[in-house]
mmCIF file of C-alpha atoms and ligand atoms in Angstrom:
data_model
loop_
_atom_site.group_PDB
_atom_site.id
_atom_site.type_symbol
_atom_site.label_atom_id
_atom_site.label_comp_id
_atom_site.label_asym_id
_atom_site.label_seq_id
_atom_site.Cartn_x
_atom_site.Cartn_y
_atom_site.Cartn_z
ATOM 1 C CA MET B 12 18.685 -40.279 -11.633
ATOM 2 C CA PRO B 13 20.347 -39.232 -15.078
ATOM 3 C CA SER B 14 18.599 -41.353 -16.910
ATOM 4 C CA GLU B 15 15.043 -40.098 -15.263
ATOM 5 C CA ILE B 16 16.590 -36.813 -16.145
ATOM 6 C CA SER B 17 16.827 -37.537 -19.142
ATOM 7 C CA GLY B 18 13.833 -39.236 -20.061
ATOM 8 C CA MET B 19 11.841 -35.674 -18.540
ATOM 9 C CA ASN B 20 9.834 -34.173 -21.590
ATOM 10 C CA ALA B 21 9.475 -30.198 -22.684
ATOM 11 C CA GLY B 22 6.700 -29.665 -20.397
ATOM 12 C CA ASP B 23 9.119 -30.927 -17.388
ATOM 13 C CA ARG B 24 12.027 -28.219 -18.287
ATOM 14 C CA GLU B 25 9.677 -25.860 -18.795
ATOM 15 C CA ALA B 26 7.876 -26.365 -15.168
ATOM 16 C CA THR B 27 11.670 -26.645 -13.637
ATOM 17 C CA ARG B 28 12.713 -23.533 -15.190
ATOM 18 C CA PHE B 29 9.004 -21.505 -14.673
ATOM 19 C CA LEU B 30 9.294 -22.486 -10.581
ATOM 20 C CA ILE B 31 13.041 -21.784 -11.225
ATOM 21 C CA ASP B 32 12.428 -18.195 -12.495
ATOM 22 C CA GLU B 33 10.145 -17.570 -9.944
ATOM 23 C CA ALA B 34 12.607 -18.255 -7.391
ATOM 24 C CA LEU B 35 14.709 -15.777 -8.580
ATOM 25 C CA SER B 36 12.107 -12.778 -9.289
ATOM 26 C CA TYR B 37 12.679 -11.711 -5.841
ATOM 27 C CA VAL B 38 16.180 -9.275 -7.893
ATOM 28 C CA TYR B 39 13.363 -6.918 -9.600
ATOM 29 C CA PRO B 40 12.384 -4.998 -6.402
ATOM 30 C CA ALA B 41 15.760 -5.156 -5.145
ATOM 31 C CA ALA B 42 16.557 -3.340 -8.546
ATOM 32 C CA LEU B 43 13.870 -1.505 -8.386
ATOM 33 C CA ARG B 44 14.932 0.037 -5.641
ATOM 34 C CA ALA B 45 18.563 0.671 -5.893
ATOM 35 C CA VAL B 46 17.470 2.836 -8.696
ATOM 36 C CA ALA B 47 14.632 4.366 -6.957
ATOM 37 C CA MET B 48 17.398 5.253 -4.271
ATOM 38 C CA THR B 49 19.860 6.004 -6.109
ATOM 39 C CA GLY B 50 17.807 8.656 -8.093
ATOM 40 C CA VAL B 51 18.555 6.798 -11.977
ATOM 41 C CA ALA B 52 15.075 7.698 -13.313
ATOM 42 C CA ASP B 53 15.247 11.636 -12.363
ATOM 43 C CA HIS B 54 18.200 11.834 -14.361
ATOM 44 C CA LEU B 55 16.541 10.534 -17.178
ATOM 45 C CA ALA B 56 13.696 13.207 -16.952
ATOM 46 C CA ASN B 57 15.204 15.249 -20.227
ATOM 47 C CA GLY B 58 15.764 12.771 -22.438
ATOM 48 C CA PRO B 59 18.792 9.356 -22.731
ATOM 49 C CA LEU B 60 21.599 9.327 -21.858
ATOM 50 C CA THR B 61 24.731 7.203 -22.086
ATOM 51 C CA VAL B 62 25.277 4.565 -19.282
ATOM 52 C CA ALA B 63 28.510 6.893 -18.216
ATOM 53 C CA GLU B 64 27.298 9.885 -18.177
ATOM 54 C CA LEU B 65 24.169 8.395 -16.275
ATOM 55 C CA ALA B 66 26.315 6.905 -13.766
ATOM 56 C CA GLY B 67 27.934 9.879 -13.523
ATOM 57 C CA ARG B 68 25.019 12.259 -12.842
ATOM 58 C CA ALA B 69 23.504 9.962 -10.137
ATOM 59 C CA GLY B 70 27.472 9.284 -8.817
ATOM 60 C CA VAL B 71 26.940 5.046 -9.425
ATOM 61 C CA HIS B 72 28.560 2.322 -10.678
ATOM 62 C CA GLU B 73 29.268 2.885 -14.589
ATOM 63 C CA ASP B 74 29.044 -0.605 -14.963
ATOM 64 C CA ASN B 75 26.772 -2.402 -12.702
ATOM 65 C CA LEU B 76 24.290 0.625 -13.280
ATOM 66 C CA ARG B 77 24.425 -0.985 -17.061
ATOM 67 C CA ARG B 78 23.272 -4.480 -15.233
ATOM 68 C CA THR B 79 20.387 -3.382 -13.668
ATOM 69 C CA LEU B 80 18.955 -1.056 -16.042
ATOM 70 C CA ARG B 81 19.845 -4.995 -19.188
ATOM 71 C CA LEU B 82 17.452 -6.416 -15.873
ATOM 72 C CA LEU B 83 15.027 -4.059 -15.523
ATOM 73 C CA ALA B 84 14.683 -3.518 -19.094
ATOM 74 C CA THR B 85 13.402 -7.349 -19.516
ATOM 75 C CA ARG B 86 10.606 -5.563 -17.821
ATOM 76 C CA GLY B 87 9.710 -2.049 -20.048
ATOM 77 C CA ILE B 88 11.363 0.364 -17.502
ATOM 78 C CA PHE B 89 13.960 1.308 -19.340
ATOM 79 C CA GLU B 90 14.662 0.669 -22.958
ATOM 80 C CA GLU B 91 18.045 0.905 -24.668
ATOM 81 C CA LEU B 92 17.876 3.185 -27.942
ATOM 82 C CA ALA B 93 19.968 1.868 -31.356
ATOM 83 C CA ASP B 94 22.892 4.538 -30.454
ATOM 84 C CA GLY B 95 23.777 2.799 -27.055
ATOM 85 C CA ARG B 96 22.002 5.665 -24.588
ATOM 86 C CA TRP B 97 19.241 4.330 -22.048
ATOM 87 C CA GLY B 98 15.838 5.902 -21.147
ATOM 88 C CA LEU B 99 12.975 6.101 -19.365
ATOM 89 C CA THR B 100 9.469 4.195 -21.424
ATOM 90 C CA ALA B 101 6.502 5.593 -20.376
ATOM 91 C CA ILE B 102 5.736 2.750 -17.382
ATOM 92 C CA GLY B 103 9.372 3.633 -16.127
ATOM 93 C CA GLN B 104 7.958 7.700 -15.617
ATOM 94 C CA PRO B 105 6.406 6.911 -12.386
ATOM 95 C CA LEU B 106 9.907 6.350 -10.760
ATOM 96 C CA ARG B 107 10.642 10.005 -11.085
ATOM 97 C CA ALA B 108 10.562 11.620 -7.752
ATOM 98 C CA ASP B 109 8.618 14.742 -9.903
ATOM 99 C CA ALA B 110 5.697 12.762 -11.847
ATOM 100 C CA PRO B 111 2.674 13.748 -11.151
ATOM 101 C CA LEU B 112 1.488 10.255 -9.581
ATOM 102 C CA THR B 113 4.786 9.213 -8.666
ATOM 103 C CA ALA B 114 5.706 5.678 -7.250
ATOM 104 C CA ARG B 115 9.010 6.203 -5.913
ATOM 105 C CA PRO B 116 8.066 6.740 -2.263
ATOM 106 C CA ALA B 117 5.671 3.694 -2.213
ATOM 107 C CA ILE B 118 8.213 1.450 -4.124
ATOM 108 C CA LEU B 119 10.827 3.015 -1.436
ATOM 109 C CA MET B 120 8.374 2.425 1.258
ATOM 110 C CA LEU B 121 7.662 -1.567 0.340
ATOM 111 C CA THR B 122 11.184 -2.124 0.212
ATOM 112 C CA GLU B 123 12.601 -1.147 2.824
ATOM 113 C CA ARG B 124 13.605 -4.118 5.570
ATOM 114 C CA SER B 125 10.854 -3.152 7.693
ATOM 115 C CA LEU B 126 8.017 -4.967 5.805
ATOM 116 C CA TRP B 127 10.537 -6.864 3.222
ATOM 117 C CA GLN B 128 12.963 -8.389 5.661
ATOM 118 C CA PRO B 129 9.661 -10.284 7.226
ATOM 119 C CA THR B 130 9.157 -12.060 4.268
ATOM 120 C CA GLY B 131 12.572 -13.601 4.623
ATOM 121 C CA GLU B 132 11.345 -15.337 7.421
ATOM 122 C CA MET B 133 8.180 -16.719 5.864
ATOM 123 C CA GLU B 134 9.042 -20.223 6.679
ATOM 124 C CA GLN B 135 8.533 -19.616 10.221
ATOM 125 C CA VAL B 136 5.235 -17.175 10.014
ATOM 126 C CA LEU B 137 3.856 -20.512 7.580
ATOM 127 C CA ARG B 138 5.216 -22.933 10.377
ATOM 128 C CA HIS B 139 4.307 -20.822 13.626
ATOM 129 C CA GLY B 140 1.028 -18.769 12.324
ATOM 130 C CA VAL B 141 2.749 -15.618 14.254
ATOM 131 C CA SER B 142 4.143 -12.452 12.069
ATOM 132 C CA ALA B 143 7.894 -12.137 12.325
ATOM 133 C CA PHE B 144 7.906 -8.597 12.817
ATOM 134 C CA GLU B 145 8.308 -8.774 16.800
ATOM 135 C CA ASP B 146 11.097 -11.123 16.349
ATOM 136 C CA LEU B 147 13.288 -9.020 13.731
ATOM 137 C CA PHE B 148 12.593 -5.394 15.284
ATOM 138 C CA GLY B 149 11.746 -6.076 19.172
ATOM 139 C CA MET B 150 8.138 -4.276 18.503
ATOM 140 C CA PRO B 151 4.995 -4.452 16.497
ATOM 141 C CA PHE B 152 5.101 -2.794 12.837
ATOM 142 C CA PHE B 153 3.251 0.966 13.752
ATOM 143 C CA GLU B 154 5.749 1.695 16.986
ATOM 144 C CA TYR B 155 8.544 0.460 14.465
ATOM 145 C CA VAL B 156 7.190 2.967 12.246
ATOM 146 C CA ALA B 157 6.759 5.600 14.628
ATOM 147 C CA ARG B 158 10.253 5.237 16.499
ATOM 148 C CA ASP B 159 11.547 8.497 14.434
ATOM 149 C CA GLN B 160 10.376 11.021 12.278
ATOM 150 C CA GLN B 161 12.794 10.262 9.463
ATOM 151 C CA ALA B 162 11.000 6.690 9.249
ATOM 152 C CA ALA B 163 7.202 7.494 10.001
ATOM 153 C CA THR B 164 7.635 10.355 7.277
ATOM 154 C CA ALA B 165 9.189 7.377 4.890
ATOM 155 C CA PHE B 166 6.379 5.292 5.409
ATOM 156 C CA HIS B 167 3.387 7.677 5.339
ATOM 157 C CA SER B 168 4.702 9.271 2.509
ATOM 158 C CA GLY B 169 5.458 5.867 0.685
ATOM 159 C CA MET B 170 1.323 4.792 1.826
ATOM 160 C CA ALA B 171 0.126 8.020 0.371
ATOM 161 C CA ALA B 172 1.839 7.675 -2.836
ATOM 162 C CA PHE B 173 0.373 4.109 -2.747
ATOM 163 C CA SER B 174 -2.926 5.250 -2.562
ATOM 164 C CA ASP B 175 -2.581 8.436 -4.468
ATOM 165 C CA GLN B 176 -3.468 6.840 -8.158
ATOM 166 C CA GLU B 177 -6.319 5.340 -6.133
ATOM 167 C CA ASN B 178 -8.233 8.154 -4.228
ATOM 168 C CA ALA B 179 -10.265 10.052 -6.806
ATOM 169 C CA PRO B 180 -11.659 6.820 -8.349
ATOM 170 C CA ILE B 181 -12.867 6.117 -5.611
ATOM 171 C CA ALA B 182 -13.844 8.974 -3.748
ATOM 172 C CA ALA B 183 -16.122 9.408 -7.363
ATOM 173 C CA SER B 184 -17.473 5.406 -6.604
ATOM 174 C CA TYR B 185 -19.962 7.057 -3.783
ATOM 175 C CA ASP B 186 -22.715 9.120 -3.791
ATOM 176 C CA PHE B 187 -22.035 10.611 -0.577
ATOM 177 C CA PRO B 188 -24.327 12.562 1.145
ATOM 178 C CA ALA B 189 -25.092 16.769 0.610
ATOM 179 C CA ALA B 190 -24.809 17.512 4.103
ATOM 180 C CA GLY B 191 -22.560 16.363 7.151
ATOM 181 C CA THR B 192 -19.477 15.011 8.389
ATOM 182 C CA VAL B 193 -17.190 12.688 6.832
ATOM 183 C CA MET B 194 -14.583 10.989 9.243
ATOM 184 C CA ASP B 195 -11.086 9.128 7.650
ATOM 185 C CA VAL B 196 -10.607 7.032 10.300
ATOM 186 C CA GLY B 197 -6.809 6.113 10.277
ATOM 187 C CA GLY B 198 -6.391 8.356 7.314
ATOM 188 C CA GLY B 199 -2.582 9.496 7.116
ATOM 189 C CA GLN B 200 -1.780 12.246 5.486
ATOM 190 C CA GLY B 201 -5.259 12.811 4.139
ATOM 191 C CA GLY B 202 -4.882 12.370 0.533
ATOM 192 C CA PHE B 203 -8.443 10.399 0.478
ATOM 193 C CA LEU B 204 -10.309 12.786 2.580
ATOM 194 C CA LEU B 205 -9.015 15.651 -0.254
ATOM 195 C CA GLU B 206 -10.740 13.748 -2.901
ATOM 196 C CA VAL B 207 -13.955 13.051 -1.217
ATOM 197 C CA LEU B 208 -13.931 16.611 -0.125
ATOM 198 C CA ARG B 209 -13.378 18.047 -3.581
ATOM 199 C CA LEU B 210 -16.413 16.087 -4.839
ATOM 200 C CA ALA B 211 -19.120 16.220 -1.754
ATOM 201 C CA THR B 212 -18.626 20.078 -1.170
ATOM 202 C CA GLY B 213 -20.968 20.361 1.179
ATOM 203 C CA LEU B 214 -19.379 17.635 3.839
ATOM 204 C CA GLU B 215 -16.906 18.539 6.373
ATOM 205 C CA GLY B 216 -13.819 16.590 6.688
ATOM 206 C CA VAL B 217 -12.412 15.060 10.055
ATOM 207 C CA LEU B 218 -8.955 13.697 9.640
ATOM 208 C CA LEU B 219 -8.287 10.584 12.476
ATOM 209 C CA ASP B 220 -4.613 9.149 12.727
ATOM 210 C CA ALA B 221 -2.103 9.446 15.435
ATOM 211 C CA PRO B 222 -0.674 13.258 15.885
ATOM 212 C CA HIS B 223 2.822 12.933 14.029
ATOM 213 C CA VAL B 224 1.108 11.760 11.117
ATOM 214 C CA VAL B 225 -2.421 14.651 10.735
ATOM 215 C CA ALA B 226 1.210 16.585 11.960
ATOM 216 C CA GLU B 227 2.207 16.090 7.765
ATOM 217 C CA HIS B 228 -1.237 16.394 6.769
ATOM 218 C CA ARG B 229 -2.119 17.428 2.686
ATOM 219 C CA LEU B 230 -5.738 19.244 3.090
ATOM 220 C CA ASP B 231 -3.944 22.704 3.031
ATOM 221 C CA VAL B 232 -6.375 23.391 -0.406
ATOM 222 C CA ASP B 233 -7.617 26.008 -1.515
ATOM 223 C CA GLU B 234 -11.013 24.555 -2.678
ATOM 224 C CA VAL B 235 -11.376 22.470 0.562
ATOM 225 C CA LYS B 236 -10.521 25.346 2.756
ATOM 226 C CA GLY B 237 -12.147 25.560 5.978
ATOM 227 C CA ARG B 238 -14.220 22.498 5.533
ATOM 228 C CA TRP B 239 -11.788 20.253 7.440
ATOM 229 C CA ARG B 240 -9.833 19.560 10.738
ATOM 230 C CA LEU B 241 -7.433 17.455 12.151
ATOM 231 C CA SER B 242 -8.471 14.648 15.213
ATOM 232 C CA PRO B 243 -4.713 13.471 15.974
ATOM 233 C CA GLY B 244 -6.145 10.467 18.437
ATOM 234 C CA ASP B 245 -6.057 6.723 18.587
ATOM 235 C CA PHE B 246 -8.840 4.754 16.950
ATOM 236 C CA PHE B 247 -8.328 1.864 19.282
ATOM 237 C CA THR B 248 -9.820 4.245 22.589
ATOM 238 C CA GLU B 249 -11.673 6.518 20.758
ATOM 239 C CA VAL B 250 -13.975 8.032 17.449
ATOM 240 C CA PRO B 251 -15.290 11.625 17.879
ATOM 241 C CA ALA B 252 -18.911 11.607 15.959
ATOM 242 C CA ALA B 253 -19.387 12.013 12.464
ATOM 243 C CA ASP B 254 -22.112 10.882 9.735
ATOM 244 C CA VAL B 255 -19.907 8.187 7.520
ATOM 245 C CA TYR B 256 -17.364 6.880 8.748
ATOM 246 C CA MET B 257 -14.189 5.636 6.237
ATOM 247 C CA VAL B 258 -11.475 3.238 6.955
ATOM 248 C CA LYS B 259 -9.643 2.897 4.302
ATOM 249 C CA ARG B 260 -6.332 0.165 4.131
ATOM 250 C CA VAL B 261 -6.961 -0.006 8.149
ATOM 251 C CA LEU B 262 -8.504 -2.785 8.171
ATOM 252 C CA HIS B 263 -6.161 -5.106 7.056
ATOM 253 C CA ASP B 264 -3.063 -3.949 9.566
ATOM 254 C CA TRP B 265 -5.100 -5.988 12.208
ATOM 255 C CA ASP B 266 -6.846 -9.131 13.564
ATOM 256 C CA ASP B 267 -10.506 -9.663 13.497
ATOM 257 C CA ASP B 268 -10.670 -8.614 17.393
ATOM 258 C CA GLN B 269 -8.395 -5.301 16.774
ATOM 259 C CA CYS B 270 -10.884 -4.581 13.646
ATOM 260 C CA VAL B 271 -14.484 -5.313 15.892
ATOM 261 C CA ARG B 272 -12.548 -2.622 18.089
ATOM 262 C CA ILE B 273 -12.078 0.068 15.791
ATOM 263 C CA LEU B 274 -15.457 -0.922 13.861
ATOM 264 C CA GLY B 275 -17.183 -0.788 17.071
ATOM 265 C CA ASN B 276 -16.073 2.570 18.377
ATOM 266 C CA CYS B 277 -17.396 3.909 14.775
ATOM 267 C CA ARG B 278 -20.241 2.345 15.536
ATOM 268 C CA ARG B 279 -21.029 4.004 19.323
ATOM 269 C CA ALA B 280 -19.658 7.190 17.993
ATOM 270 C CA MET B 281 -21.635 7.139 14.293
ATOM 271 C CA ALA B 282 -24.850 9.813 14.080
ATOM 272 C CA ALA B 283 -28.221 8.507 13.459
ATOM 273 C CA GLY B 284 -29.031 7.162 10.335
ATOM 274 C CA GLY B 285 -24.852 7.361 9.728
ATOM 275 C CA ARG B 286 -22.667 4.578 8.058
ATOM 276 C CA VAL B 287 -18.914 2.980 7.556
ATOM 277 C CA LEU B 288 -17.499 2.422 4.719
ATOM 278 C CA VAL B 289 -14.906 -0.067 4.641
ATOM 279 C CA VAL B 290 -12.383 0.336 1.706
ATOM 280 C CA ASP B 291 -10.705 -2.139 1.620
ATOM 281 C CA ALA B 292 -9.954 -4.991 -1.229
ATOM 282 C CA VAL B 293 -12.279 -7.347 -1.142
ATOM 283 C CA ILE B 294 -10.643 -11.412 -1.986
ATOM 284 C CA PRO B 295 -12.828 -12.451 -4.969
ATOM 285 C CA ALA B 296 -12.859 -16.055 -5.113
ATOM 286 C CA GLY B 297 -10.226 -18.260 -7.240
ATOM 287 C CA SER B 298 -7.066 -18.131 -8.405
ATOM 288 C CA GLU B 299 -6.817 -15.096 -10.889
ATOM 289 C CA PRO B 300 -3.811 -12.365 -9.825
ATOM 290 C CA HIS B 301 -4.929 -9.860 -7.028
ATOM 291 C CA GLN B 302 -3.152 -7.113 -5.638
ATOM 292 C CA ALA B 303 -4.260 -7.926 -2.123
ATOM 293 C CA LYS B 304 -3.109 -11.610 -2.176
ATOM 294 C CA ALA B 305 0.374 -10.147 -2.057
ATOM 295 C CA VAL B 306 -0.621 -7.490 0.137
ATOM 296 C CA ASP B 307 -1.897 -10.584 2.435
ATOM 297 C CA VAL B 308 1.296 -12.056 2.640
ATOM 298 C CA LEU B 309 2.833 -9.000 3.489
ATOM 299 C CA LEU B 310 0.358 -8.506 6.523
ATOM 300 C CA MET B 311 0.785 -12.064 6.964
ATOM 301 C CA THR B 312 4.213 -12.119 7.282
ATOM 302 C CA GLY B 313 4.911 -8.392 9.154
ATOM 303 C CA LEU B 314 0.922 -7.508 11.181
ATOM 304 C CA THR B 315 -1.333 -9.067 13.128
ATOM 305 C CA GLY B 316 -4.180 -8.102 9.605
ATOM 306 C CA ARG B 317 -5.493 -9.905 6.506
ATOM 307 C CA GLU B 318 -6.983 -8.842 3.226
ATOM 308 C CA ARG B 319 -10.700 -10.644 3.736
ATOM 309 C CA THR B 320 -13.573 -11.830 1.385
ATOM 310 C CA GLU B 321 -17.058 -10.349 1.883
ATOM 311 C CA ALA B 322 -18.235 -12.810 4.175
ATOM 312 C CA GLU B 323 -15.350 -12.549 6.166
ATOM 313 C CA PHE B 324 -16.412 -8.286 6.352
ATOM 314 C CA ALA B 325 -20.305 -8.835 7.149
ATOM 315 C CA ARG B 326 -19.032 -11.450 9.910
ATOM 316 C CA LEU B 327 -16.619 -8.195 11.276
ATOM 317 C CA LEU B 328 -18.967 -6.024 10.904
ATOM 318 C CA GLU B 329 -21.907 -7.845 12.654
ATOM 319 C CA ALA B 330 -19.880 -7.745 15.452
ATOM 320 C CA ALA B 331 -19.090 -4.440 15.595
ATOM 321 C CA GLY B 332 -23.103 -3.997 15.687
ATOM 322 C CA LEU B 333 -23.148 -3.023 12.021
ATOM 323 C CA ARG B 334 -24.799 -4.376 9.007
ATOM 324 C CA LEU B 335 -22.709 -4.881 5.258
ATOM 325 C CA SER B 336 -25.728 -3.206 3.117
ATOM 326 C CA ARG B 337 -23.747 -3.366 -0.475
ATOM 327 C CA VAL B 338 -20.772 -3.783 -1.843
ATOM 328 C CA ILE B 339 -19.225 -1.307 -4.122
ATOM 329 C CA PRO B 340 -16.600 -1.495 -6.655
ATOM 330 C CA THR B 341 -14.423 1.151 -7.540
ATOM 331 C CA GLY B 342 -12.723 0.208 -10.569
ATOM 332 C CA THR B 343 -9.659 -0.198 -8.737
ATOM 333 C CA VAL B 344 -8.271 -2.440 -6.718
ATOM 334 C CA LEU B 345 -10.205 -1.715 -3.665
ATOM 335 C CA SER B 346 -14.181 -1.934 -2.951
ATOM 336 C CA ILE B 347 -16.135 0.203 -0.477
ATOM 337 C CA VAL B 348 -18.043 -2.070 1.899
ATOM 338 C CA GLU B 349 -21.360 0.288 2.764
ATOM 339 C CA ALA B 350 -22.191 -0.697 6.288
ATOM 340 C CA THR B 351 -25.437 0.928 8.652
ATOM 341 C CA ALA B 352 -26.084 0.304 11.884
ATOM 342 C CA GLY B 353 -27.194 -3.407 12.739
ATOM 343 C CA ASP B 354 -30.573 -2.896 14.785
HETATM 344 C C1 SAM M 9 -2.113 1.557 5.620
HETATM 345 S S1 SAM M 9 -1.831 2.790 6.273
HETATM 346 C C2 SAM M 9 -3.464 3.307 5.794
HETATM 347 C C3 SAM M 9 -2.982 5.410 5.198
HETATM 348 C C4 SAM M 9 -4.591 5.774 4.253
HETATM 349 N N1 SAM M 9 -5.813 5.144 4.856
HETATM 350 C C5 SAM M 9 -4.785 5.000 2.674
HETATM 351 O O1 SAM M 9 -5.642 4.669 2.177
HETATM 352 O O2 SAM M 9 -3.693 5.532 2.313
HETATM 353 C C6 SAM M 9 -2.960 2.692 7.917
HETATM 354 C C7 SAM M 9 -2.874 4.231 9.009
HETATM 355 O O3 SAM M 9 -3.850 4.271 10.238
HETATM 356 C C8 SAM M 9 -2.730 4.432 11.336
HETATM 357 N N2 SAM M 9 -2.960 3.748 12.457
HETATM 358 C C9 SAM M 9 -2.499 3.089 12.813
HETATM 359 N N3 SAM M 9 -2.314 2.773 14.095
HETATM 360 C C10 SAM M 9 -3.227 3.882 14.543
HETATM 361 C C11 SAM M 9 -4.866 4.156 15.695
HETATM 362 N N4 SAM M 9 -4.197 3.459 16.773
HETATM 363 N N5 SAM M 9 -4.727 5.127 15.824
HETATM 364 C C12 SAM M 9 -5.460 6.043 14.350
HETATM 365 N N6 SAM M 9 -4.518 5.669 13.666
HETATM 366 C C13 SAM M 9 -4.007 4.633 13.203
HETATM 367 C C14 SAM M 9 -1.556 4.555 10.508
HETATM 368 O O4 SAM M 9 -0.977 6.018 11.363
HETATM 369 C C15 SAM M 9 -1.856 4.838 9.028
HETATM 370 O O5 SAM M 9 -1.650 6.063 8.592
#
């Protein structure tokens, strides 16, 4: 009604504009994906360029590149200099494929259709309580990821890049035993295990993941030579014996029954006095922003998993014959939930 609309106060207008801007915000990751795919940032590694130079080197449309850079500059990722050339800011540097802790594979994984498209079906997920993945892709997430080597490498390299920036501080947050075997269950390409073995020099490490994943491991590093082995397998079927199990960013992929199977397999194989370290986000109470609240919704739309609270972890562990002994903060978005035998 026109009279009511004109009666809106400044606060109403601001609230409406805020929600409209929220609805528009999906264009940012779309733009981020486009520049990551076309390698735009890599061409700025040696300094700023004009849009024409940059478009020529990246092989992209000049005017559309200008518009894309202008959008991402509002997020501080690129910057336009006074002479009209464009450069990468400090925050934009990890877009480069050769940056020390590159974010590029993680950006490509997070914005790939296997994670992105199910979020577009969130209304159905909300109504019916089941993930949209199988309707869209005809199979469960990890089968889809493993459908060919290229898809698998893209996902697992993306996951490795997602984890690389957090692995060292997490490894440094825990007082690992002086000797024994540590197994990373669902450890991907081994980035976390590598950091643990670097710090805990008396430990032997085992990397357990699907055969096609461990085949692309990154453990061939002089510093840890002779102290690791691969254990290609299925953590739902069997987990070999070890003293310390690490289960990082794995339980959040699965529903409670599936988690109890994984943890139960660790419990059964665990050496006397052993422990399980669940490394995952522990969702805090309240409405503060937390990366895990966004990841949780990705998991809700695309997988069977969820992010969990401390009480939810305690229940899962108990159901698997374990007991939560403490939650250790790591200075990253993840915590270490330590568990020992429940009896
Ligand atoms: C979200 S990734 C986490 C990888 C790694 N732990 C990290 O923090 O980066 C989940 C891992 O679980 C592995 N995975 C999924 N199903 C598995 C199964 N049945 N047996 C063994 N590993 C599995 C995947 O291959 C993947 O590497």
